[in-house]
Coordinates of C-alpha atoms and ligand atoms in Angstrom, one line a residue:
M10 CA 29.4 16.3 -17.9
N11 CA 28.8 16.8 -21.5
V12 CA 27.0 13.8 -22.8
A13 CA 28.2 14.1 -26.3
A14 CA 31.8 14.5 -24.9
I15 CA 31.5 11.1 -23.0
S16 CA 29.7 9.1 -25.8
P17 CA 30.9 9.8 -29.6
V18 CA 28.1 7.4 -30.7
I19 CA 25.3 10.4 -29.9
S20 CA 27.5 13.2 -30.8
T21 CA 26.6 13.4 -34.4
A22 CA 23.0 12.3 -34.6
M23 CA 21.5 12.9 -31.0
P24 CA 19.4 15.6 -29.5
I25 CA 21.4 17.6 -26.8
G26 CA 18.9 20.3 -26.6
P27 CA 17.2 22.9 -28.8
A28 CA 20.0 25.5 -28.2
D29 CA 22.7 23.0 -29.5
G30 CA 21.4 22.0 -32.8
A31 CA 19.1 19.3 -31.3
R32 CA 17.6 16.8 -33.8
G33 CA 15.5 15.2 -31.5
L34 CA 12.4 12.5 -32.4
Y35 CA 13.5 10.2 -35.0
I36 CA 10.5 9.9 -37.6
G37 CA 10.4 8.8 -41.0
G38 CA 14.2 8.7 -41.2
Q39 CA 14.2 12.1 -40.1
W40 CA 15.4 13.8 -36.7
M41 CA 13.2 16.7 -35.7
W42 CA 12.4 18.6 -32.7
P43 CA 8.7 19.9 -33.8
E44 CA 7.8 23.5 -32.9
G45 CA 6.9 24.1 -29.5
R46 CA 7.7 20.8 -28.1
A47 CA 8.8 20.9 -24.4
A48 CA 12.1 19.0 -23.2
I49 CA 12.5 16.0 -21.0
C50 CA 15.3 15.9 -18.9
V51 CA 17.6 12.9 -18.7
V52 CA 19.2 12.6 -15.5
D53 CA 22.5 10.9 -14.4
P54 CA 21.4 9.0 -11.7
S55 CA 25.2 8.7 -9.9
T56 CA 25.2 12.7 -9.6
E57 CA 21.7 14.0 -10.3
A58 CA 23.0 16.0 -13.0
V59 CA 21.0 16.7 -16.1
L60 CA 22.8 15.1 -19.1
A61 CA 20.6 16.0 -22.0
R62 CA 17.1 17.0 -23.0
V63 CA 15.0 15.3 -25.5
P64 CA 11.9 16.2 -26.9
D65 CA 8.4 15.7 -25.4
A66 CA 6.3 13.9 -28.2
T67 CA 2.9 14.8 -28.5
V68 CA -0.3 12.8 -29.9
E69 CA 0.3 14.8 -33.0
D70 CA 4.1 13.4 -33.2
A71 CA 2.7 9.9 -32.5
Q72 CA 0.5 10.2 -35.4
A73 CA 3.2 11.3 -37.5
A74 CA 5.2 8.3 -36.3
I75 CA 2.6 5.8 -37.3
E76 CA 2.1 7.7 -40.6
A77 CA 5.9 6.9 -41.1
A78 CA 5.6 3.3 -40.2
A79 CA 2.8 2.9 -42.8
G80 CA 4.5 4.7 -45.4
A81 CA 7.3 2.3 -45.2
A82 CA 5.3 -1.0 -44.5
E83 CA 4.9 -2.4 -48.0
A84 CA 8.5 -1.6 -49.3
W85 CA 9.8 -3.3 -46.2
R86 CA 7.5 -6.4 -46.3
S87 CA 8.6 -6.8 -49.8
T88 CA 12.1 -6.5 -49.3
P89 CA 13.7 -9.9 -50.0
P90 CA 14.4 -11.6 -46.6
R91 CA 18.0 -12.1 -47.6
R92 CA 18.4 -8.1 -47.8
R93 CA 16.6 -8.0 -44.8
S94 CA 19.0 -10.4 -43.2
E95 CA 21.8 -8.2 -44.4
I96 CA 20.7 -5.4 -43.0
L97 CA 20.1 -6.9 -39.6
R98 CA 23.6 -8.5 -39.7
R99 CA 24.8 -4.9 -40.3
C100 CA 23.3 -3.4 -37.3
F101 CA 24.9 -6.3 -34.9
E102 CA 28.2 -5.3 -36.6
L103 CA 28.0 -1.9 -35.9
M104 CA 26.7 -2.3 -32.3
T105 CA 29.5 -4.8 -31.6
A106 CA 32.0 -2.4 -33.0
R107 CA 31.0 0.4 -30.8
T108 CA 30.4 -1.6 -27.7
E109 CA 32.5 0.7 -25.7
D110 CA 30.7 3.8 -26.8
L111 CA 27.2 2.4 -26.1
A112 CA 28.1 0.8 -22.8
R113 CA 29.2 4.4 -21.6
L114 CA 26.3 5.7 -22.6
I115 CA 24.0 3.2 -21.0
A116 CA 26.4 3.4 -17.8
L117 CA 25.7 6.9 -17.9
E118 CA 22.0 7.5 -18.2
N119 CA 21.0 4.2 -16.4
G120 CA 23.7 4.0 -13.9
K121 CA 24.5 0.3 -14.2
A122 CA 28.4 -0.5 -13.9
L123 CA 30.3 -0.5 -17.1
R124 CA 30.5 -4.6 -16.9
D125 CA 27.1 -4.8 -16.9
A126 CA 26.4 -2.2 -19.7
R127 CA 29.2 -4.0 -21.8
G128 CA 27.3 -7.3 -21.3
E129 CA 24.0 -5.5 -22.1
V130 CA 25.5 -4.3 -25.6
A131 CA 26.6 -7.9 -26.5
Y132 CA 23.2 -9.3 -25.6
A133 CA 21.4 -6.5 -27.4
A134 CA 23.6 -7.2 -30.5
D135 CA 23.1 -10.6 -30.6
F136 CA 19.4 -10.0 -31.2
F137 CA 20.1 -8.6 -34.6
R138 CA 22.7 -11.6 -35.4
W139 CA 20.2 -14.2 -34.2
N140 CA 17.3 -12.4 -36.1
A141 CA 19.4 -12.0 -39.3
E142 CA 19.5 -15.7 -39.3
E143 CA 16.1 -16.1 -38.8
A144 CA 14.6 -13.6 -41.4
V145 CA 16.0 -16.1 -44.2
R146 CA 14.5 -19.3 -42.0
I147 CA 10.7 -18.1 -41.8
R148 CA 8.8 -21.1 -43.7
G149 CA 5.3 -22.0 -44.2
D150 CA 3.5 -25.5 -44.4
F151 CA 2.0 -27.6 -47.2
A152 CA 0.0 -30.7 -46.3
L153 CA -2.7 -32.7 -47.7
S154 CA -6.0 -32.3 -45.7
P155 CA -6.9 -35.9 -43.8
T156 CA -10.0 -35.7 -46.0
G157 CA -8.0 -35.3 -49.0
A158 CA -10.4 -32.8 -50.0
N159 CA -7.8 -29.7 -50.4
H160 CA -4.4 -29.2 -49.6
I161 CA -3.4 -27.0 -46.6
V162 CA -1.1 -24.1 -47.8
V163 CA 0.0 -22.0 -44.5
D164 CA 2.2 -18.7 -45.3
Y165 CA 3.6 -16.6 -42.4
E166 CA 2.8 -12.7 -43.0
P167 CA 4.2 -9.7 -41.0
I168 CA 1.6 -8.9 -38.7
G169 CA 1.7 -5.2 -39.7
I170 CA 2.7 -1.9 -37.9
C171 CA 4.0 -2.5 -34.3
V172 CA 4.0 -0.1 -31.4
L173 CA 6.8 -1.1 -29.0
I174 CA 7.2 0.3 -25.4
T175 CA 10.3 -0.5 -23.4
P176 CA 11.6 -0.1 -19.8
W177 CA 14.7 1.8 -18.6
N178 CA 16.5 -1.1 -16.9
F179 CA 17.9 -2.5 -20.0
P180 CA 17.6 0.4 -22.3
A181 CA 19.4 -1.3 -25.6
A182 CA 18.1 -4.9 -25.1
M183 CA 14.7 -4.5 -24.1
A184 CA 14.5 -2.3 -27.7
T185 CA 16.4 -4.8 -30.0
R186 CA 14.7 -7.9 -28.4
K187 CA 11.8 -6.4 -30.3
I188 CA 13.0 -4.5 -33.2
A189 CA 15.1 -7.2 -34.6
P190 CA 12.5 -9.9 -34.7
A191 CA 9.7 -7.3 -36.0
L192 CA 12.2 -6.3 -39.1
A193 CA 13.2 -9.8 -39.7
A194 CA 9.4 -10.7 -40.2
G195 CA 8.9 -7.6 -42.2
C196 CA 7.0 -5.5 -39.8
T197 CA 7.7 -1.3 -39.3
V198 CA 7.6 -0.2 -35.8
V199 CA 7.2 2.9 -33.6
L200 CA 9.4 2.6 -30.3
K201 CA 8.6 4.7 -27.2
P202 CA 11.5 4.1 -24.9
A203 CA 11.2 5.0 -21.2
S204 CA 11.8 8.5 -20.5
E205 CA 14.7 8.0 -18.2
T206 CA 17.0 6.2 -20.7
P207 CA 15.9 7.6 -24.0
L208 CA 19.7 8.4 -25.2
T209 CA 20.4 4.9 -25.7
A210 CA 17.1 4.2 -28.0
Y211 CA 18.1 7.4 -30.1
A212 CA 21.9 6.4 -30.3
L213 CA 20.5 3.0 -31.7
A214 CA 18.4 4.9 -34.1
A215 CA 21.2 6.7 -35.6
L216 CA 22.8 3.0 -35.9
Y217 CA 20.1 1.5 -37.6
Q218 CA 20.0 4.5 -40.4
E219 CA 23.8 3.8 -41.0
A220 CA 23.4 0.2 -41.2
G221 CA 20.8 0.9 -44.2
V222 CA 17.4 0.4 -42.4
P223 CA 15.0 2.3 -44.7
P224 CA 13.5 5.7 -43.4
G225 CA 10.3 4.8 -41.6
V226 CA 10.8 1.1 -40.9
V227 CA 12.1 2.3 -37.2
N228 CA 10.6 5.5 -35.7
V229 CA 11.5 6.7 -32.1
L230 CA 9.8 9.2 -30.0
T231 CA 10.1 10.1 -26.2
T232 CA 7.0 11.5 -24.1
S233 CA 6.1 12.3 -20.7
A234 CA 2.6 11.6 -21.5
P235 CA 2.8 7.7 -22.4
G236 CA -1.0 7.2 -21.7
P237 CA -2.4 9.3 -24.4
V238 CA 0.4 9.0 -26.6
T239 CA 0.3 5.2 -26.9
A240 CA -3.7 5.0 -26.8
A241 CA -3.5 7.4 -30.0
M242 CA -1.0 4.8 -31.6
L243 CA -3.4 1.9 -30.5
A244 CA -6.3 3.5 -31.8
D245 CA -4.9 3.9 -35.2
P246 CA -6.6 1.2 -37.7
R247 CA -3.5 0.6 -39.3
V248 CA -1.6 -0.6 -36.1
R249 CA -1.7 -4.5 -35.4
K250 CA 0.5 -5.2 -32.6
L251 CA 1.4 -3.9 -29.4
S252 CA 4.9 -5.5 -27.7
F253 CA 5.5 -4.2 -24.2
T254 CA 8.1 -4.6 -21.6
G255 CA 7.4 -3.3 -18.3
S256 CA 5.6 -3.6 -14.9
T257 CA 2.7 -5.8 -14.7
Q258 CA 0.6 -2.9 -13.5
I259 CA 1.1 -1.0 -16.6
G260 CA 0.9 -4.0 -18.6
R261 CA -2.7 -4.4 -17.5
V262 CA -3.8 -1.0 -18.2
L263 CA -2.3 -1.5 -21.9
L264 CA -3.8 -4.8 -22.4
A265 CA -7.3 -3.0 -21.6
E266 CA -6.3 -0.2 -24.1
A267 CA -5.4 -2.9 -26.7
A268 CA -8.4 -4.9 -26.2
K269 CA -10.4 -1.9 -27.6
R270 CA -9.2 -3.0 -31.0
V271 CA -8.5 -6.8 -30.2
L272 CA -4.5 -6.0 -31.0
S273 CA -2.1 -8.5 -30.7
C274 CA 0.0 -8.1 -27.6
S275 CA 2.9 -9.6 -26.3
M276 CA 3.9 -8.6 -22.7
E277 CA 7.1 -9.0 -20.8
L278 CA 5.9 -7.9 -17.4
G279 CA 7.2 -7.9 -13.6
G280 CA 8.7 -10.8 -11.8
N281 CA 9.5 -12.1 -8.1
A282 CA 11.9 -14.7 -9.0
P283 CA 12.2 -17.3 -6.2
L284 CA 15.9 -18.9 -6.0
I285 CA 16.3 -22.3 -4.2
V286 CA 19.6 -23.4 -2.9
F287 CA 19.5 -27.1 -1.6
D288 CA 22.0 -28.5 0.8
D289 CA 23.6 -30.7 -1.8
A290 CA 24.4 -27.7 -3.9
D291 CA 28.1 -26.8 -4.7
L292 CA 28.2 -23.8 -2.4
D293 CA 30.9 -21.9 -4.5
V294 CA 28.5 -22.7 -7.6
A295 CA 25.5 -21.5 -5.9
L296 CA 27.2 -18.4 -4.5
E297 CA 28.4 -17.5 -8.0
G298 CA 24.8 -17.7 -9.2
V299 CA 23.2 -15.8 -6.6
M300 CA 25.4 -13.1 -7.1
L301 CA 24.7 -12.9 -10.6
A302 CA 21.0 -13.5 -10.1
K303 CA 20.8 -10.7 -7.6
M304 CA 23.5 -8.4 -8.5
R305 CA 23.5 -8.1 -12.5
N306 CA 22.3 -4.6 -13.0
A307 CA 22.2 -4.0 -9.2
G308 CA 19.3 -6.1 -8.8
E309 CA 17.3 -3.9 -11.3
A310 CA 16.2 -6.6 -13.5
C311 CA 13.0 -8.4 -13.9
T312 CA 14.6 -11.7 -13.5
A313 CA 16.5 -10.7 -10.2
A314 CA 16.4 -13.4 -7.7
N315 CA 13.7 -11.7 -5.1
R316 CA 13.7 -14.3 -2.6
I317 CA 16.2 -16.8 -2.0
Y318 CA 15.2 -20.0 -0.1
V319 CA 18.2 -21.9 1.4
Q320 CA 17.8 -25.6 2.7
A321 CA 18.3 -25.6 6.5
G322 CA 21.7 -27.7 6.5
I323 CA 23.7 -25.3 4.3
Y324 CA 21.8 -21.9 5.6
D325 CA 24.3 -20.6 8.0
R326 CA 27.3 -21.1 5.7
F327 CA 25.4 -19.7 2.9
A328 CA 24.4 -16.7 4.8
E329 CA 27.7 -15.9 5.9
A330 CA 29.6 -16.6 2.7
L331 CA 27.0 -14.3 0.6
T332 CA 27.2 -11.3 3.5
A333 CA 31.1 -11.4 2.6
R334 CA 30.5 -11.3 -0.9
M335 CA 27.9 -8.6 -0.9
S336 CA 29.8 -6.4 1.6
A337 CA 33.0 -6.5 -0.5
L338 CA 31.0 -5.1 -3.8
K339 CA 32.2 -1.7 -4.6
V340 CA 29.3 1.0 -4.9
G341 CA 30.0 3.8 -7.2
P342 CA 29.0 5.8 -10.7
G343 CA 28.4 3.2 -13.4
T344 CA 31.0 5.0 -15.8
D345 CA 33.9 4.1 -13.3
A346 CA 35.5 1.2 -14.4
S347 CA 35.9 -0.5 -10.7
T348 CA 32.3 -0.2 -10.1
E349 CA 30.4 -3.5 -8.9
C350 CA 27.2 -1.8 -8.2
G351 CA 25.8 1.1 -9.4
P352 CA 22.9 3.9 -8.3
M353 CA 19.2 2.9 -8.9
I354 CA 17.6 4.8 -11.4
T355 CA 15.7 7.3 -9.4
R356 CA 15.2 8.6 -6.0
A357 CA 12.0 7.1 -5.7
A358 CA 13.4 3.6 -6.3
V359 CA 15.8 4.2 -3.4
G360 CA 12.5 5.1 -1.3
K361 CA 10.8 2.0 -2.5
I362 CA 14.0 -0.1 -1.5
E363 CA 14.2 1.3 1.8
R364 CA 10.5 1.0 2.7
L365 CA 10.6 -2.7 1.8
V366 CA 13.8 -3.2 3.8
D367 CA 12.1 -1.3 7.2
D368 CA 9.2 -3.5 6.6
A369 CA 11.1 -7.0 6.7
V370 CA 13.2 -5.6 9.6
S371 CA 10.1 -4.7 11.4
R372 CA 8.6 -8.2 10.8
G373 CA 11.6 -10.0 12.2
A374 CA 14.2 -10.4 9.3
K375 CA 17.7 -9.6 10.6
L376 CA 20.1 -7.3 8.7
L377 CA 23.4 -9.1 7.7
C378 CA 24.8 -6.2 5.9
G379 CA 24.1 -2.6 4.3
G380 CA 20.6 -1.4 4.7
R381 CA 21.6 2.2 4.8
R382 CA 21.4 4.6 2.2
P383 CA 24.7 6.8 2.0
E384 CA 24.7 10.7 2.2
G385 CA 25.2 12.8 -0.6
A386 CA 24.3 13.1 -4.5
G387 CA 23.1 10.2 -6.4
F388 CA 20.3 7.5 -6.0
F389 CA 22.8 5.0 -4.2
Y390 CA 21.7 2.0 -2.0
P391 CA 24.5 -0.4 -0.7
P392 CA 24.4 -4.2 -1.1
T393 CA 22.1 -5.5 1.5
V394 CA 21.5 -9.0 2.8
L395 CA 18.6 -10.1 5.1
S396 CA 18.2 -13.1 6.7
E397 CA 14.8 -14.9 8.1
V398 CA 12.6 -13.1 5.7
P399 CA 9.5 -13.9 6.8
H400 CA 6.8 -14.8 4.4
D401 CA 4.3 -12.3 5.4
A402 CA 7.0 -9.4 4.5
V403 CA 6.1 -7.0 1.7
M404 CA 9.1 -8.0 -0.2
A405 CA 8.4 -11.3 -0.4
H406 CA 5.6 -10.5 -2.7
E407 CA 6.8 -7.3 -4.5
E408 CA 9.6 -6.7 -6.7
I409 CA 12.6 -5.3 -4.9
F410 CA 14.3 -4.0 -7.7
G411 CA 17.6 -3.2 -5.8
P412 CA 20.6 -4.7 -4.5
V413 CA 18.9 -6.7 -1.3
A414 CA 19.3 -10.4 -1.3
A415 CA 16.5 -11.6 1.3
L416 CA 17.2 -15.1 2.6
A417 CA 14.4 -17.6 4.1
R418 CA 14.8 -20.8 5.5
F419 CA 13.3 -24.3 4.0
E420 CA 13.3 -27.7 5.2
T421 CA 12.1 -30.2 2.6
E422 CA 11.5 -29.9 -1.3
D423 CA 7.8 -29.7 -1.1
E424 CA 8.3 -26.7 1.2
A425 CA 10.4 -25.0 -1.3
V426 CA 8.3 -25.5 -4.3
A427 CA 5.4 -24.2 -2.3
F428 CA 7.2 -21.1 -1.4
A429 CA 8.3 -20.5 -5.0
N430 CA 4.9 -20.7 -6.2
A431 CA 3.4 -18.4 -3.6
T432 CA 3.2 -15.7 -5.9
E433 CA 1.1 -14.2 -8.9
Y434 CA 4.3 -14.1 -11.0
G435 CA 5.9 -16.2 -13.0
L436 CA 8.7 -15.2 -15.0
A437 CA 12.2 -17.0 -13.8
A438 CA 13.3 -19.1 -10.9
Y439 CA 16.6 -20.6 -10.1
V440 CA 17.6 -24.0 -8.5
F441 CA 21.0 -25.2 -7.1
T442 CA 21.6 -28.7 -6.5
Q443 CA 24.0 -31.5 -7.7
D444 CA 21.3 -33.9 -8.0
L445 CA 20.1 -33.7 -11.5
A446 CA 17.1 -35.5 -11.2
R447 CA 16.0 -33.3 -8.5
G448 CA 17.1 -30.4 -10.3
L449 CA 14.6 -31.3 -13.3
R450 CA 11.8 -32.7 -11.3
V451 CA 11.9 -29.0 -9.2
S452 CA 12.3 -26.9 -12.2
R453 CA 9.2 -28.6 -13.9
R454 CA 7.4 -28.3 -10.6
I455 CA 7.7 -24.3 -10.5
D456 CA 5.3 -22.2 -12.3
T457 CA 7.6 -19.9 -14.3
G458 CA 8.6 -19.6 -17.7
M459 CA 12.2 -20.0 -17.2
V460 CA 14.4 -21.8 -14.7
G461 CA 17.9 -21.5 -14.4
L462 CA 19.4 -24.6 -13.1
N463 CA 22.8 -24.1 -11.4
R464 CA 23.0 -21.1 -13.2
G465 CA 22.2 -17.5 -12.2
L466 CA 21.5 -16.0 -15.9
V467 CA 18.8 -17.3 -17.9
S468 CA 18.7 -14.7 -20.8
D469 CA 19.7 -15.9 -24.2
P470 CA 18.8 -14.5 -27.8
A471 CA 18.6 -18.0 -28.9
A472 CA 16.0 -18.8 -26.0
P473 CA 12.4 -18.2 -25.6
F474 CA 12.4 -15.5 -23.0
G475 CA 8.9 -15.0 -21.2
G476 CA 6.7 -15.7 -18.2
T477 CA 3.8 -17.4 -17.0
K478 CA 1.1 -15.9 -14.9
Q479 CA 0.9 -12.4 -14.3
S480 CA 4.4 -12.2 -15.8
G481 CA 3.2 -11.9 -19.4
L482 CA 2.1 -13.3 -22.6
G483 CA 4.3 -14.7 -25.6
R484 CA 8.0 -15.0 -25.6
E485 CA 10.9 -13.1 -27.1
G486 CA 14.2 -14.5 -28.6
G487 CA 14.6 -17.9 -29.9
A488 CA 12.5 -19.2 -32.8
H489 CA 9.6 -17.9 -30.9
G490 CA 10.4 -14.2 -31.0
V491 CA 9.7 -13.8 -34.6
L492 CA 6.6 -15.6 -34.5
E493 CA 5.3 -13.0 -32.2
F494 CA 5.5 -10.8 -35.3
L495 CA 3.8 -13.1 -37.9
E496 CA 0.2 -13.8 -38.9
A497 CA -0.4 -17.3 -40.1
K498 CA -2.3 -17.4 -43.2
Y499 CA -4.2 -20.4 -44.4
I500 CA -5.2 -21.0 -48.0
A501 CA -7.5 -24.1 -48.4
T502 CA -6.3 -25.1 -52.0
R503 CA -7.7 -27.5 -54.4
L504 CA -5.0 -28.3 -56.8
Ligands
NAP22 P1 7.1 0.8 -16.3 O1 6.7 1.8 -15.3 O2 5.9 -0.2 -16.5 O3 7.3 1.5 -17.7 C1 7.6 0.6 -18.6 C2 7.5 1.6 -20.1 O4 6.1 2.0 -20.2 C3 8.0 2.9 -20.1 O5 8.4 3.3 -21.6 C4 7.0 3.9 -19.6 O6 7.2 5.2 -20.0 C5 6.1 3.2 -20.2 N1 4.3 3.6 -19.8 C6 3.8 4.0 -18.4 N2 2.8 4.2 -18.4 C7 2.2 3.9 -19.6 C8 0.9 4.0 -20.0 N3 -0.1 4.4 -19.2 N4 0.7 3.8 -21.2 C9 2.1 3.5 -22.0 N5 3.3 3.2 -21.5 C10 3.2 3.7 -20.6 O7 8.2 0.0 -15.9 P2 9.5 0.4 -15.9 O8 9.8 0.9 -14.3 O9 10.2 1.2 -16.8 O10 10.4 -1.0 -15.7 C11 10.6 -2.0 -14.5 C12 9.5 -2.9 -14.9 O11 9.7 -3.8 -16.0 C13 9.6 -4.2 -13.7 O12 8.2 -4.4 -13.3 C14 10.3 -5.2 -14.5 O13 10.3 -6.4 -14.0 C15 10.0 -5.1 -15.9 N6 10.7 -6.0 -16.7 C16 10.1 -7.0 -17.5 C17 11.0 -7.4 -18.3 C18 10.7 -8.8 -18.9 O14 11.4 -9.5 -19.7 N7 9.8 -9.6 -18.4 C19 12.3 -7.0 -18.6 C20 12.8 -5.7 -18.1 C21 11.9 -5.0 -17.2 P3 7.8 6.3 -19.1 O15 9.4 6.0 -19.0 O16 7.6 7.5 -19.8 O17 7.0 6.2 -17.8

């Protein structure tokens, strides 16, 4: 299938391959495929066919991208906030108008079901709307010092040139969640998207260009050597910020790299979300919540419910009802309108899920449905429910990142909280109960950055998204998002 044919958003500005008039990397407002650069193949996870080729950027290309971002920095930070806001608003409008094309592109290269892809585009676009509104509301402070000796003037300045690195599981939203606040703050950026899903990032770059984002303000490059290419960018004295979304493992490597120049870091890392269902939960609400928290993106989400703790009194009914819902899901290519669970991103991802399921079963977990990879092309794994998953199962400690619901039983509230907190991660958690006092109490006792209370979805562009413990540093979205790209400047003033 030809990617340009299936998705008009990329047919005009996208790299299809050198032989097809490719334009490649997006640097300084130019599309380029520098001489001698190899190609990275983008694979359709539903069919394993090669969809497109994108350029494999080198350290030299990364330096050119930083040069472009530096060249555009002064003009962009001096652009009136109202003008920056209007451009961001235009990005929101264009993305919204092209939802269907962008959703098809995401479904194609990532494999997620179209309905999830449409949801992602709406979520991604909303970061532009929200930050268009934030761009004109960045305020400083003015106060008399308690000593009376001077006035305290605090101004918020753009932090400078930012390197942004994003994962494949939300190829649009993880990029716009960084780009929109960075631009609102007056920063220029270089984005390195994941190698598996670069087409969405490039399609969006063309859209920013059309919306009036000046050349050099956003630059995008793909590389198969993220380590050296990122290290070269972070070593450039003009770079002041690293904003990363991805695994905790790579986050640690990048924090060490960024430490060499004491760079400001925002880190959105891995999760191991507990989901707690109390006996008094509304069963239908809880089921709906679990289906969303577990199966959005076929489980390939940092906020996915990784461990589902159900109180003994409701456990059997809940397990039976969840198994019925999970077994009824339609598995297929993301681009099929009826698909509810698309393929995983790679064969390696399927292999990891298989290993985790086999491990849990070998330790005594019961398989209630799924658990067997289908034959044929595509990286598919069926919706699976495991019951009585023991606490020493590997999946209780590692992200499953797939359509596997792991159920375990608990008796008391204290026990549920202890289970929930028995992890080095602290991104999201979910609590289902009709007792609001208990819901709030338990939400506060769980050590995560976010809790869904009787809700299976926490993401909201107007709310601070982020984790505690080894799930990250900083917040994206809400009023906090733009602050990550601003530096407070204090001027002690004698009037
Ligand atoms: P990943 O392997 O950590 O990769 C993330 C990004 O880092 C990709 O662009 C990758 O490039 C790049 N990268 C890999 N090695 C690097 C290096 N040495 N230096 C610089 N960049 C490097 O994560 P993933 O598999 O794409 O994404 C899944 C993970 O992301 C999960 O752990 C999930 O929980 C987490 N996640 C967190 C959030 C959140 O908001 N907290 C949101 C979404 C996902 P290549 O693609 O070229 O390898």
